[in-house]
């Protein structure tokens, strides 16, 4: 282990910060299929790789290995070829991992579709993806059929049922061994990937937190890099091994959950997951009854739900946890304190990443950000896209160690600056220690007459008041032609709060007065008390919907 594992330096001319230690060598030379075959052939064939808690299903390395190869053979026999898109229109289930690796082994491109998108958006995605095959759960069939009927696809895809008995389905078409020659598992070869840095491995949807999801093209090299460094941080060098057990929240269309699935298959470790919805109640049940889980990645809001269900003195339910990654938004002080109280053997890391990078960008014990992980370059830009120095906030631009292929069927030039760093839409700064502080989405900054309010910073302050469960700030214009914005706070109270809304409003304004000047304070015109705030399907705050809601309530 290097003396200083994550060492960050800044180029004085370009003002680009770079994490310079990269200990993983040739990790990106193998394709996903080659790495999968190599790992599955090298580990104990009886080792449990997949554990589906809610269905009491486990799969060994041997089962995963052989089922994936049989699926690959049958996919190829049915006409699916390298470069074809295979859509998974489902939630997580016990067949997704082997179906995915069947695709990787022949070079087909999986896409884990967002089943909750409206039909117009789903139809648009089908037209962009041009799938050769759709693998679906039965409850979504009628929606898929309506969307395909509306689509402009010149060639209709094959569709196969994942669950249920209606034919054709995966058991009749993809999981049957050929009737002729027996499968030679030992000598099966993955498709030839000539350049892992350039060839696409999978097509992933962005979170859609700022609009409709875009389709990210992720190469073999980038995803291998991403899942290898996913849990790394300045405190913890290469923490995943075959003894690790990772807990996966569904659905798989989140890049974090795709990463956990790939880690399980490519590193030979156990993944515990569910076919159900990602809720705090389900999460606690799994953690409480599966005593070996060591790693968990989860949105702070869901983890807070888990913690609130624990008894005051419960130190047993979360005792196996060693590393807790909280990502998607900053965790509140209350959430972190409860985690330290109940997960006594674990460290809490603030994880910052993005789908486009296929990975976490940084993890830190104390701040929402931290030192860029191995191989990353970061630049902070002003409104005119000029580079800034330490402690100067601006737009965040990032470059991973392997080329980005960008969004499918989109003009990607608008997302890059002159140094070919990806301007990702976030706003933050890098301090003198080389630590990235993520402050907000750039579009979510609230501006009026030269004053700027960073909503995330104020939300973090207000959510730490004992009465407050959720606090979200939205800016909006009173009239269409007004360039200046005002703001409204949306507050969800904790259970058993006895103070009146007027009393809590006064407390919130008094708290804000300590960190805002008079003009900024005047910009916050309303405080609304609500039962909930709108979320995207990834569990992030839906800022677009919140802005519209704020404008309507005004």
XYZ file of C-alpha atoms in Angstrom, residues 240-499:
260
model
C -13.296 -5.740 -1.438
C -12.219 -9.381 -1.445
C -13.891 -12.774 -1.728
C -14.912 -12.590 1.949
C -16.885 -9.378 1.425
C -20.675 -9.534 1.334
C -22.427 -6.633 -0.362
C -26.058 -5.650 0.118
C -27.781 -4.545 -3.089
C -30.904 -2.376 -3.178
C -33.005 -2.800 -6.321
C -33.722 -1.622 -8.993
C -30.770 -2.432 -11.217
C -31.209 0.632 -13.394
C -29.232 2.552 -10.723
C -25.545 2.432 -11.683
C -24.649 1.684 -8.051
C -26.644 -1.539 -8.125
C -25.256 -2.559 -11.515
C -21.800 -2.030 -10.019
C -22.587 -4.246 -7.022
C -23.912 -7.002 -9.308
C -20.761 -6.834 -11.454
C -18.517 -6.856 -8.370
C -20.202 -10.037 -7.190
C -19.699 -11.836 -10.506
C -16.253 -10.481 -11.413
C -14.607 -10.522 -7.975
C -16.271 -13.705 -6.690
C -17.989 -12.230 -3.665
C -21.471 -12.699 -2.287
C -24.300 -10.298 -3.109
C -27.442 -10.203 -0.978
C -30.408 -8.597 -2.692
C -34.150 -8.634 -3.085
C -36.724 -8.552 -5.821
C -38.752 -6.051 -3.824
C -38.842 -2.278 -3.663
C -35.938 -0.439 -1.973
C -37.497 0.643 1.313
C -36.186 1.062 4.818
C -38.474 -1.644 6.171
C -37.166 -4.212 3.691
C -33.579 -3.083 4.265
C -33.722 -3.561 8.014
C -35.273 -7.015 7.656
C -32.446 -8.152 5.390
C -29.709 -6.627 7.553
C -31.207 -8.004 10.735
C -31.570 -11.544 9.406
C -28.404 -11.822 7.309
C -25.563 -11.519 9.776
C -22.653 -11.477 7.320
C -23.250 -8.302 5.243
C -20.117 -6.136 5.286
C -20.756 -3.425 2.645
C -23.825 -1.381 1.799
C -24.459 1.489 -0.608
C -27.742 3.317 -0.024
C -29.424 6.699 -0.316
C -29.332 8.581 3.029
C -33.132 8.918 3.120
C -33.607 5.128 2.915
C -30.842 4.415 5.440
C -32.434 6.930 7.813
C -35.693 4.941 7.551
C -33.756 1.825 8.555
C -32.183 3.553 11.547
C -35.486 4.992 12.801
C -36.935 1.478 13.108
C -34.199 0.278 15.455
C -34.720 0.115 19.192
C -32.737 2.625 21.237
C -30.198 0.062 22.470
C -30.008 -2.143 19.365
C -26.344 -2.805 18.551
C -26.901 -6.231 16.994
C -28.899 -5.634 13.801
C -26.115 -3.747 11.990
C -23.073 -5.248 13.706
C -21.703 -7.048 10.620
C -21.434 -3.837 8.587
C -17.920 -2.516 7.996
C -18.427 0.099 5.271
C -21.545 2.199 4.681
C -21.612 4.358 1.556
C -24.284 7.057 1.583
C -24.762 8.585 -1.861
C -27.109 10.573 -4.064
C -27.349 13.486 -1.632
C -25.678 14.586 1.633
C -26.597 12.679 4.777
C -27.949 14.663 7.709
C -26.104 14.969 10.992
C -28.928 13.064 12.702
C -28.607 10.153 10.249
C -24.833 9.960 10.741
C -25.120 10.073 14.534
C -27.708 7.283 14.541
C -25.522 5.220 12.216
C -22.505 5.530 14.520
C -24.699 4.585 17.446
C -26.177 1.426 15.882
C -23.590 0.287 13.297
C -20.791 0.182 15.845
C -18.242 -1.638 13.647
C -18.774 0.408 10.481
C -17.462 3.614 8.966
C -19.835 5.983 7.176
C -18.579 7.383 3.888
C -20.103 10.250 1.947
C -20.049 8.950 -1.602
C -20.090 11.206 -4.665
C -20.336 9.716 -8.129
C -22.249 9.757 -11.373
C -23.604 7.297 -13.885
C -21.488 8.730 -16.691
C -18.294 7.745 -14.827
C -19.693 4.278 -14.015
C -18.321 4.856 -10.557
C -17.874 6.760 -7.374
C -15.629 9.765 -7.944
C -14.704 10.214 -4.288
C -15.579 8.926 -0.819
C -14.926 10.724 2.427
C -15.624 10.215 6.104
C -16.456 13.844 6.807
C -17.559 15.795 3.718
C -19.825 15.310 0.719
C -16.905 14.641 -1.612
C -13.270 14.091 -0.753
C -10.075 13.356 -2.610
C -10.672 12.204 -6.212
C -10.212 8.448 -6.466
C -7.296 6.899 -8.391
C -6.990 8.031 -11.997
C -9.419 10.969 -11.908
C -8.745 14.537 -13.005
C -10.939 17.418 -11.785
C -11.208 21.076 -12.739
C -13.399 23.822 -11.269
C -14.750 26.363 -13.795
C -16.377 29.787 -13.471
C -19.490 30.898 -15.372
C -17.314 31.659 -18.412
C -15.743 28.152 -18.250
C -12.392 29.484 -17.063
C -10.446 27.381 -14.491
C -10.434 28.412 -10.832
C -8.004 27.967 -7.945
C -8.421 26.232 -4.589
C -11.433 27.241 -2.480
C -13.123 29.036 -5.401
C -16.566 27.509 -6.121
C -17.680 26.829 -9.664
C -18.802 24.183 -12.131
C -17.241 20.736 -11.720
C -15.500 19.118 -14.702
C -14.118 15.567 -14.545
C -12.017 13.202 -16.643
C -11.675 9.486 -15.796
C -8.566 7.457 -16.719
C -10.347 5.858 -19.694
C -12.189 7.589 -22.550
C -15.833 8.557 -22.136
C -18.039 7.543 -25.051
C -20.816 9.937 -24.063
C -24.554 9.728 -24.538
C -26.121 7.647 -27.302
C -27.546 9.631 -30.262
C -26.682 12.989 -28.675
C -24.337 15.842 -29.587
C -21.824 15.258 -26.795
C -19.564 18.216 -27.643
C -21.669 20.527 -25.468
C -20.664 18.553 -22.355
C -16.890 19.043 -22.678
C -14.618 22.028 -22.058
C -11.523 22.956 -24.060
C -9.373 20.543 -22.010
C -11.821 17.739 -22.839
C -13.045 17.337 -19.271
C -16.700 16.383 -18.839
C -18.682 19.297 -17.356
C -21.125 17.325 -15.282
C -23.605 19.977 -14.129
C -22.538 19.958 -10.474
C -21.230 22.931 -8.486
C -18.468 22.813 -5.888
C -14.883 23.622 -4.952
C -11.579 21.937 -4.247
C -9.840 22.939 -1.036
C -6.103 23.324 -0.457
C -5.842 19.633 0.528
C -7.190 18.562 -2.872
C -10.588 17.537 -1.482
C -13.644 18.079 -3.654
C -16.633 19.653 -1.885
C -19.867 19.082 -3.832
C -22.230 21.942 -3.057
C -25.200 21.712 -5.459
C -26.396 21.152 -8.985
C -25.331 24.194 -11.007
C -28.873 24.652 -12.364
C -30.308 24.590 -8.832
C -28.431 27.690 -7.646
C -30.922 30.422 -6.778
C -29.926 33.814 -8.216
C -31.355 37.290 -7.715
C -29.760 40.690 -8.378
C -26.212 39.379 -8.052
C -26.912 37.280 -4.931
C -26.540 33.489 -5.049
C -28.047 30.937 -2.677
C -26.746 27.352 -2.623
C -29.833 25.300 -1.676
C -28.041 22.134 -0.516
C -26.007 23.982 2.110
C -29.096 25.548 3.675
C -31.043 22.284 3.495
C -28.273 20.532 5.403
C -28.430 23.183 8.150
C -32.221 23.064 8.487
C -32.499 19.279 8.374
C -30.296 19.136 11.467
C -32.953 20.926 13.524
C -34.531 18.301 15.817
C -38.051 19.012 14.550
C -37.201 18.576 10.857
C -37.230 15.268 8.944
C -36.792 16.661 5.400
C -35.997 20.188 4.170
C -35.778 21.172 0.498
C -35.314 24.619 -1.035
C -36.575 25.514 -4.520
C -36.054 28.686 -6.525
C -38.564 29.996 -9.038
C -39.452 33.143 -10.983
C -42.673 34.947 -10.125
C -43.237 35.926 -13.743
C -41.899 34.346 -16.966
C -39.868 37.413 -17.926
C -38.322 38.052 -14.496
C -34.615 37.025 -14.495
C -34.496 37.061 -10.695
C -35.652 34.201 -8.520
C -37.272 33.903 -5.128
C -37.267 30.724 -3.059
C -39.522 28.517 -0.976
C -38.595 25.955 1.677
C -40.534 22.694 1.791
C -40.343 21.066 5.216
C -41.457 17.629 6.435
C -41.587 17.427 10.227
C -40.430 14.545 12.395
C -42.963 12.432 14.227
C -44.310 13.669 17.585
C -43.410 17.340 17.040
C -45.489 19.471 19.415
C -44.397 22.971 18.332
